[in-house]
Amino acid sequence: MSYAVEMTSITKEFPGVVANDNVTFQVRGGEIHALVGENGAGKTTLMNVLYGLYRPDSGQIKVRGQEVTIHDPHQAIELGVGMVHQHFMLVPSLTVMENVVLGKTPTRFALIDARQANEAIMEISEQYSLAVNPQAKVYELSVGEMQRVEILKALYRGADILILDEPTAVLTPQETTELFRILRGLAEQERAIIFITHKLKEVLAISDRVTVMRNGEVTGLVETRDTDEQELARLMVGRDVVFRVEKSPVKVGEEILRVANLHTVDDRGLPALKSVSFCVRLGQIVGVAGVEGNGQTELVEVLNGLRRATDGSVHYRGTDVTQASPRKRRELGISHIPEDRLRLGVNLDCTIEENLVLNTYYQPPLARSIFLNLNKIEEYSDSLVERFNIITPTSKLPASSLSGGNMQKLVLAREMGGDPDLLIAAQPTRGVDVGAIEYIHQQIIQLRDRGHGVLLVSAELDEIMSLSDRILVMYEGEIVGDFVGGSVSEEELGLYMLGTKRMEPSEIVAS
Amino acid sequence: MKILKGIGDTVVGALPTLLRQVLLIVLAMLVATVILIITGYEALAVYRGLARGITTDIGGTLRWATPLILAGLAVAVAFRAGVWNIGVDGQLYLGAVAATAVGLTLTFLPHPVSLLTAVLAGMAAGALWALLAAFLRVQWGANEVVTTILLNFVAISFTDFLVLGPMRGTGATGTTYSTDNLLEHFWLGRIMKASQANVGLYIAIGLAILLSYLLFRTTIGYEFKIAGTNPWFARYGGISVRKVILLSMGISGAIAGLTGVIEILGVHRRFPGRFSVGLGFDGIVVALLARNHPIGVVVAGLFFGALRNGAMNMERITDVPRAMVEIIQAIIVLAVSAQFAFDIRRQRKSAEEEAEYVAEVEDEMETAQKEGEV
């Protein structure tokens, strides 16, 4: 049978790395084809080859049976290949209509023919029930709507082969369901959908077939109905992966963190936290769920002393630390895995060693008054590298030489190496591969089992659901839901995350 | 000795960088030669001047190397901490004028105390002037590049006012204004016959060793590096970026002040108006070529000293103007800055990141193109 896209024996090398090694990838018209693999497995490179951003060193590309050479994205678009990037390529100050027709604008006397453009958009949006208002400005839209605009844009340009790069990373469960409905509709119209992801649940839910990549090679091509999570993970990682984290029952201890009526503002001076109150106990993982941008970032910053609270208080073991400096908090035993790994988590220009001693460099035995003990520093960092299994030839290399998963292990090693009493972990597994996620989850669970407290902020509902002993939901800077871990379904949480449902303040127990 | 071993290690570790820097210099000189040939001057003039500078006139090379090393150290310390002190010139002038003022007024001080007082006064003046810019930065976020440049004008004009007015020497005329000569017990010793090279050279080298220790083996050096490469990361780790800015600027300004002091006490022995011919800015070039490494600054300072002294010799023995050497310097500056840009790209180590970066750029180009079409 003929394929919509047929890439045969694609090889693409970058200095020192073979990003695609003899990769063969075929997509049928009318199917949703998942392309999965860890970060750095070569998925993005392969798709960039198809979209004309890279030229393969060797190999052949056929689109609808015709052999083609794709020089640039314009040519890819002409061939009917459309790409929805992970980071949206929209102009926020323009309307939906203007964004969609950008680059292929119907004109009348050198002006945009708005009537014709609107009609064209309405037609597509009705055909695939992609509900958007063409007159709305893009900055007014929600993330889910922006993604719909991206899809609309691709369709308007005549794409019948649609590449979606990690499309669900920024969506709520409800928005994801909506996206899946749209994708199925597109597939029914005989369009080929390529769905890049590393979330295996979604692969099983939406795709017809799956191509798995590891280290630049294809390690498997399977029919979705014949496979399961275990097999896919094995193909991705090369070994068996434990999904269900083993958790012993909670042995909750005394209260370690108490946040009361906390208020703060974001960088633009708008309210970001509105009267947030909760507490964390020893031996407990408190998960904070929520769509990103609902105050979680600011909450974590206030708790770590990186942002001022405008009102309210933070007590740690009964001491008021609302005004304490970041260093003071660290010395009291509060540790912080930041969400912005490349800016806060690691210093790319410094060595692994220099990164590892950030919290301890000034304390004995690593230093006496201002004098560093370089031997002790080396010993200490080498022991952390070993204990946390950071893969590197030496800790004298710059942190930028580490892979994403190893960078996160570095952060973990630094923040958990000193056995903190309270760990505040923000998006601890963002962008790391399945193997590293498993490892990070185990470390967090172990910390709790040793009787320490954890505040886990994550946009990954799976993570929140499987780790948390207690789940809080944040919406627009407020805590709108409070659940005992395991007592609430993903769908239910989704309703709270979207602000559709909310608890009365009295239902939000503060313990 | 542990310190010496440490320095040995850093020198060996820096060898590849060193080679690259030497290559840069060779390239710059080749380009200059080509320019000489095109403009019809003697092709080997630069080399002849340099050769004389480091053979028969080594004292001249060391005389110029001293302030260049010191100014380079002043710049390097601040740059390491991510603070762009472009104001070494102004700080140097204030240091010089403060030392001169001590020398002219506190004449009763006995020999070693006299020197020490003048040196400390100069360092304090430089440090305070630098701290003013640092304070504006930490308090109101004023960009120190702008403030230090502007404060240069203020400082230099202020010394003009002093030397033309209250501190004016008796024998000075309108065009070559200067203070009176300092008394002999305020002089720094000369170290070579028939040359202005002075013990300031030893001070500069000693200071470079001290700074290597400070930057690589103390918590202060660690904090400078962390804050200098990523201030957000520093703040997250509990390092006070304010403290780093104030401290690094204070040290930088003090060294800049010392540069001026040594020019006065070691070379001029009075304060001639506008005596520094761009030492502060040459210090930036020295620091850049040395990649802000104190020991590298000594090497780069010696090289630029030879170049500057060679330029004077060249003017003496050929008809090539000194401006030609300034061209070489400019080429080196360009090459060093280009190298910076390359380094930043090379830091995107793994090919995957490189690939993503290329994709990003291309996406941006694509978007830009599309917008162009609209």
JSON list of N, CA and C in Angstrom, two decimals, chain A residues 430-464:
[
{"chain": "A", "resi": 430, "resn": "ARG", "atom": "N", "xyz": [10.28, 17.46, 34.75]},
{"chain": "A", "resi": 430, "resn": "ARG", "atom": "CA", "xyz": [9.99, 18.08, 33.46]},
{"chain": "A", "resi": 430, "resn": "ARG", "atom": "C", "xyz": [11.10, 17.80, 32.45]},
{"chain": "A", "resi": 431, "resn": "GLY", "atom": "N", "xyz": [10.70, 17.29, 31.29]},
{"chain": "A", "resi": 431, "resn": "GLY", "atom": "CA", "xyz": [11.65, 17.13, 30.19]},
{"chain": "A", "resi": 431, "resn": "GLY", "atom": "C", "xyz": [12.71, 16.07, 30.41]},
{"chain": "A", "resi": 432, "resn": "VAL", "atom": "N", "xyz": [12.58, 15.24, 31.44]},
{"chain": "A", "resi": 432, "resn": "VAL", "atom": "CA", "xyz": [13.57, 14.18, 31.59]},
{"chain": "A", "resi": 432, "resn": "VAL", "atom": "C", "xyz": [12.94, 12.86, 31.14]},
{"chain": "A", "resi": 433, "resn": "ASP", "atom": "N", "xyz": [13.80, 11.89, 30.84]},
{"chain": "A", "resi": 433, "resn": "ASP", "atom": "CA", "xyz": [13.29, 10.66, 30.22]},
{"chain": "A", "resi": 433, "resn": "ASP", "atom": "C", "xyz": [12.70, 9.70, 31.24]},
{"chain": "A", "resi": 434, "resn": "VAL", "atom": "N", "xyz": [12.04, 8.68, 30.74]},
{"chain": "A", "resi": 434, "resn": "VAL", "atom": "CA", "xyz": [11.31, 7.74, 31.59]},
{"chain": "A", "resi": 434, "resn": "VAL", "atom": "C", "xyz": [12.19, 7.14, 32.69]},
{"chain": "A", "resi": 435, "resn": "GLY", "atom": "N", "xyz": [13.43, 6.77, 32.30]},
{"chain": "A", "resi": 435, "resn": "GLY", "atom": "CA", "xyz": [14.32, 6.16, 33.28]},
{"chain": "A", "resi": 435, "resn": "GLY", "atom": "C", "xyz": [14.62, 7.11, 34.42]},
{"chain": "A", "resi": 436, "resn": "ALA", "atom": "N", "xyz": [14.91, 8.37, 34.08]},
{"chain": "A", "resi": 436, "resn": "ALA", "atom": "CA", "xyz": [15.25, 9.34, 35.11]},
{"chain": "A", "resi": 436, "resn": "ALA", "atom": "C", "xyz": [14.03, 9.69, 35.97]},
{"chain": "A", "resi": 437, "resn": "ILE", "atom": "N", "xyz": [12.84, 9.71, 35.34]},
{"chain": "A", "resi": 437, "resn": "ILE", "atom": "CA", "xyz": [11.62, 10.00, 36.11]},
{"chain": "A", "resi": 437, "resn": "ILE", "atom": "C", "xyz": [11.45, 8.96, 37.21]},
{"chain": "A", "resi": 438, "resn": "GLU", "atom": "N", "xyz": [11.62, 7.71, 36.82]},
{"chain": "A", "resi": 438, "resn": "GLU", "atom": "CA", "xyz": [11.50, 6.62, 37.78]},
{"chain": "A", "resi": 438, "resn": "GLU", "atom": "C", "xyz": [12.45, 6.84, 38.96]},
{"chain": "A", "resi": 439, "resn": "TYR", "atom": "N", "xyz": [13.68, 7.21, 38.63]},
{"chain": "A", "resi": 439, "resn": "TYR", "atom": "CA", "xyz": [14.71, 7.41, 39.65]},
{"chain": "A", "resi": 439, "resn": "TYR", "atom": "C", "xyz": [14.34, 8.57, 40.57]},
{"chain": "A", "resi": 440, "resn": "ILE", "atom": "N", "xyz": [13.91, 9.69, 39.97]},
{"chain": "A", "resi": 440, "resn": "ILE", "atom": "CA", "xyz": [13.58, 10.88, 40.76]},
{"chain": "A", "resi": 440, "resn": "ILE", "atom": "C", "xyz": [12.40, 10.59, 41.69]},
{"chain": "A", "resi": 441, "resn": "HIS", "atom": "N", "xyz": [11.40, 9.90, 41.17]},
{"chain": "A", "resi": 441, "resn": "HIS", "atom": "CA", "xyz": [10.25, 9.55, 42.01]},
{"chain": "A", "resi": 441, "resn": "HIS", "atom": "C", "xyz": [10.66, 8.69, 43.19]},
{"chain": "A", "resi": 442, "resn": "GLN", "atom": "N", "xyz": [11.54, 7.72, 42.93]},
{"chain": "A", "resi": 442, "resn": "GLN", "atom": "CA", "xyz": [12.00, 6.87, 44.03]},
{"chain": "A", "resi": 442, "resn": "GLN", "atom": "C", "xyz": [12.70, 7.69, 45.11]},
{"chain": "A", "resi": 443, "resn": "GLN", "atom": "N", "xyz": [13.55, 8.64, 44.65]},
{"chain": "A", "resi": 443, "resn": "GLN", "atom": "CA", "xyz": [14.28, 9.46, 45.62]},
{"chain": "A", "resi": 443, "resn": "GLN", "atom": "C", "xyz": [13.32, 10.26, 46.48]},
{"chain": "A", "resi": 444, "resn": "ILE", "atom": "N", "xyz": [12.29, 10.83, 45.84]},
{"chain": "A", "resi": 444, "resn": "ILE", "atom": "CA", "xyz": [11.33, 11.66, 46.59]},
{"chain": "A", "resi": 444, "resn": "ILE", "atom": "C", "xyz": [10.57, 10.80, 47.60]},
{"chain": "A", "resi": 445, "resn": "ILE", "atom": "N", "xyz": [10.14, 9.62, 47.15]},
{"chain": "A", "resi": 445, "resn": "ILE", "atom": "CA", "xyz": [9.42, 8.71, 48.05]},
{"chain": "A", "resi": 445, "resn": "ILE", "atom": "C", "xyz": [10.31, 8.31, 49.23]},
{"chain": "A", "resi": 446, "resn": "GLN", "atom": "N", "xyz": [11.56, 7.99, 48.92]},
{"chain": "A", "resi": 446, "resn": "GLN", "atom": "CA", "xyz": [12.47, 7.57, 50.00]},
{"chain": "A", "resi": 446, "resn": "GLN", "atom": "C", "xyz": [12.65, 8.66, 51.03]},
{"chain": "A", "resi": 447, "resn": "LEU", "atom": "N", "xyz": [12.75, 9.90, 50.55]},
{"chain": "A", "resi": 447, "resn": "LEU", "atom": "CA", "xyz": [12.92, 11.01, 51.48]},
{"chain": "A", "resi": 447, "resn": "LEU", "atom": "C", "xyz": [11.73, 11.08, 52.43]},
{"chain": "A", "resi": 448, "resn": "ARG", "atom": "N", "xyz": [10.54, 10.92, 51.89]},
{"chain": "A", "resi": 448, "resn": "ARG", "atom": "CA", "xyz": [9.33, 10.94, 52.70]},
{"chain": "A", "resi": 448, "resn": "ARG", "atom": "C", "xyz": [9.31, 9.76, 53.65]},
{"chain": "A", "resi": 449, "resn": "ASP", "atom": "N", "xyz": [9.72, 8.58, 53.14]},
{"chain": "A", "resi": 449, "resn": "ASP", "atom": "CA", "xyz": [9.69, 7.40, 54.00]},
{"chain": "A", "resi": 449, "resn": "ASP", "atom": "C", "xyz": [10.67, 7.53, 55.16]},
{"chain": "A", "resi": 450, "resn": "ARG", "atom": "N", "xyz": [11.71, 8.33, 54.96]},
{"chain": "A", "resi": 450, "resn": "ARG", "atom": "CA", "xyz": [12.64, 8.56, 56.07]},
{"chain": "A", "resi": 450, "resn": "ARG", "atom": "C", "xyz": [12.09, 9.60, 57.03]},
{"chain": "A", "resi": 451, "resn": "GLY", "atom": "N", "xyz": [10.87, 10.07, 56.75]},
{"chain": "A", "resi": 451, "resn": "GLY", "atom": "CA", "xyz": [10.23, 10.96, 57.71]},
{"chain": "A", "resi": 451, "resn": "GLY", "atom": "C", "xyz": [10.42, 12.44, 57.44]},
{"chain": "A", "resi": 452, "resn": "HIS", "atom": "N", "xyz": [10.77, 12.81, 56.19]},
{"chain": "A", "resi": 452, "resn": "HIS", "atom": "CA", "xyz": [10.91, 14.23, 55.87]},
{"chain": "A", "resi": 452, "resn": "HIS", "atom": "C", "xyz": [9.66, 14.71, 55.13]},
{"chain": "A", "resi": 453, "resn": "GLY", "atom": "N", "xyz": [9.50, 16.02, 55.05]},
{"chain": "A", "resi": 453, "resn": "GLY", "atom": "CA", "xyz": [8.33, 16.57, 54.36]},
{"chain": "A", "resi": 453, "resn": "GLY", "atom": "C", "xyz": [8.67, 16.97, 52.92]},
{"chain": "A", "resi": 454, "resn": "VAL", "atom": "N", "xyz": [7.68, 16.83, 52.04]},
{"chain": "A", "resi": 454, "resn": "VAL", "atom": "CA", "xyz": [7.89, 17.20, 50.63]},
{"chain": "A", "resi": 454, "resn": "VAL", "atom": "C", "xyz": [6.70, 18.02, 50.14]},
{"chain": "A", "resi": 455, "resn": "LEU", "atom": "N", "xyz": [7.01, 19.14, 49.49]},
{"chain": "A", "resi": 455, "resn": "LEU", "atom": "CA", "xyz": [5.97, 19.88, 48.77]},
{"chain": "A", "resi": 455, "resn": "LEU", "atom": "C", "xyz": [6.28, 19.71, 47.29]},
{"chain": "A", "resi": 456, "resn": "LEU", "atom": "N", "xyz": [5.39, 19.04, 46.57]},
{"chain": "A", "resi": 456, "resn": "LEU", "atom": "CA", "xyz": [5.62, 18.73, 45.17]},
{"chain": "A", "resi": 456, "resn": "LEU", "atom": "C", "xyz": [4.69, 19.56, 44.30]},
{"chain": "A", "resi": 457, "resn": "VAL", "atom": "N", "xyz": [5.28, 20.43, 43.47]},
{"chain": "A", "resi": 457, "resn": "VAL", "atom": "CA", "xyz": [4.47, 21.22, 42.56]},
{"chain": "A", "resi": 457, "resn": "VAL", "atom": "C", "xyz": [4.69, 20.66, 41.17]},
{"chain": "A", "resi": 458, "resn": "SER", "atom": "N", "xyz": [3.62, 20.26, 40.52]},
{"chain": "A", "resi": 458, "resn": "SER", "atom": "CA", "xyz": [3.81, 19.66, 39.21]},
{"chain": "A", "resi": 458, "resn": "SER", "atom": "C", "xyz": [2.61, 19.89, 38.32]},
{"chain": "A", "resi": 459, "resn": "ALA", "atom": "N", "xyz": [2.88, 20.05, 37.02]},
{"chain": "A", "resi": 459, "resn": "ALA", "atom": "CA", "xyz": [1.80, 20.17, 36.06]},
{"chain": "A", "resi": 459, "resn": "ALA", "atom": "C", "xyz": [1.42, 18.79, 35.53]},
{"chain": "A", "resi": 460, "resn": "GLU", "atom": "N", "xyz": [2.22, 17.77, 35.87]},
{"chain": "A", "resi": 460, "resn": "GLU", "atom": "CA", "xyz": [1.94, 16.41, 35.43]},
{"chain": "A", "resi": 460, "resn": "GLU", "atom": "C", "xyz": [0.98, 15.77, 36.42]},
{"chain": "A", "resi": 461, "resn": "LEU", "atom": "N", "xyz": [-0.25, 15.59, 36.00]},
{"chain": "A", "resi": 461, "resn": "LEU", "atom": "CA", "xyz": [-1.23, 15.03, 36.93]},
{"chain": "A", "resi": 461, "resn": "LEU", "atom": "C", "xyz": [-0.83, 13.63, 37.40]},
{"chain": "A", "resi": 462, "resn": "ASP", "atom": "N", "xyz": [-0.27, 12.85, 36.47]},
{"chain": "A", "resi": 462, "resn": "ASP", "atom": "CA", "xyz": [0.15, 11.48, 36.82]},
{"chain": "A", "resi": 462, "resn": "ASP", "atom": "C", "xyz": [1.09, 11.49, 38.01]},
{"chain": "A", "resi": 463, "resn": "GLU", "atom": "N", "xyz": [2.03, 12.44, 37.95]},
{"chain": "A", "resi": 463, "resn": "GLU", "atom": "CA", "xyz": [3.04, 12.54, 38.98]},
{"chain": "A", "resi": 463, "resn": "GLU", "atom": "C", "xyz": [2.39, 12.90, 40.32]},
{"chain": "A", "resi": 464, "resn": "ILE", "atom": "N", "xyz": [1.52, 13.91, 40.27]},
{"chain": "A", "resi": 464, "resn": "ILE", "atom": "CA", "xyz": [0.81, 14.34, 41.47]},
{"chain": "A", "resi": 464, "resn": "ILE", "atom": "C", "xyz": [0.01, 13.17, 42.05]}
]
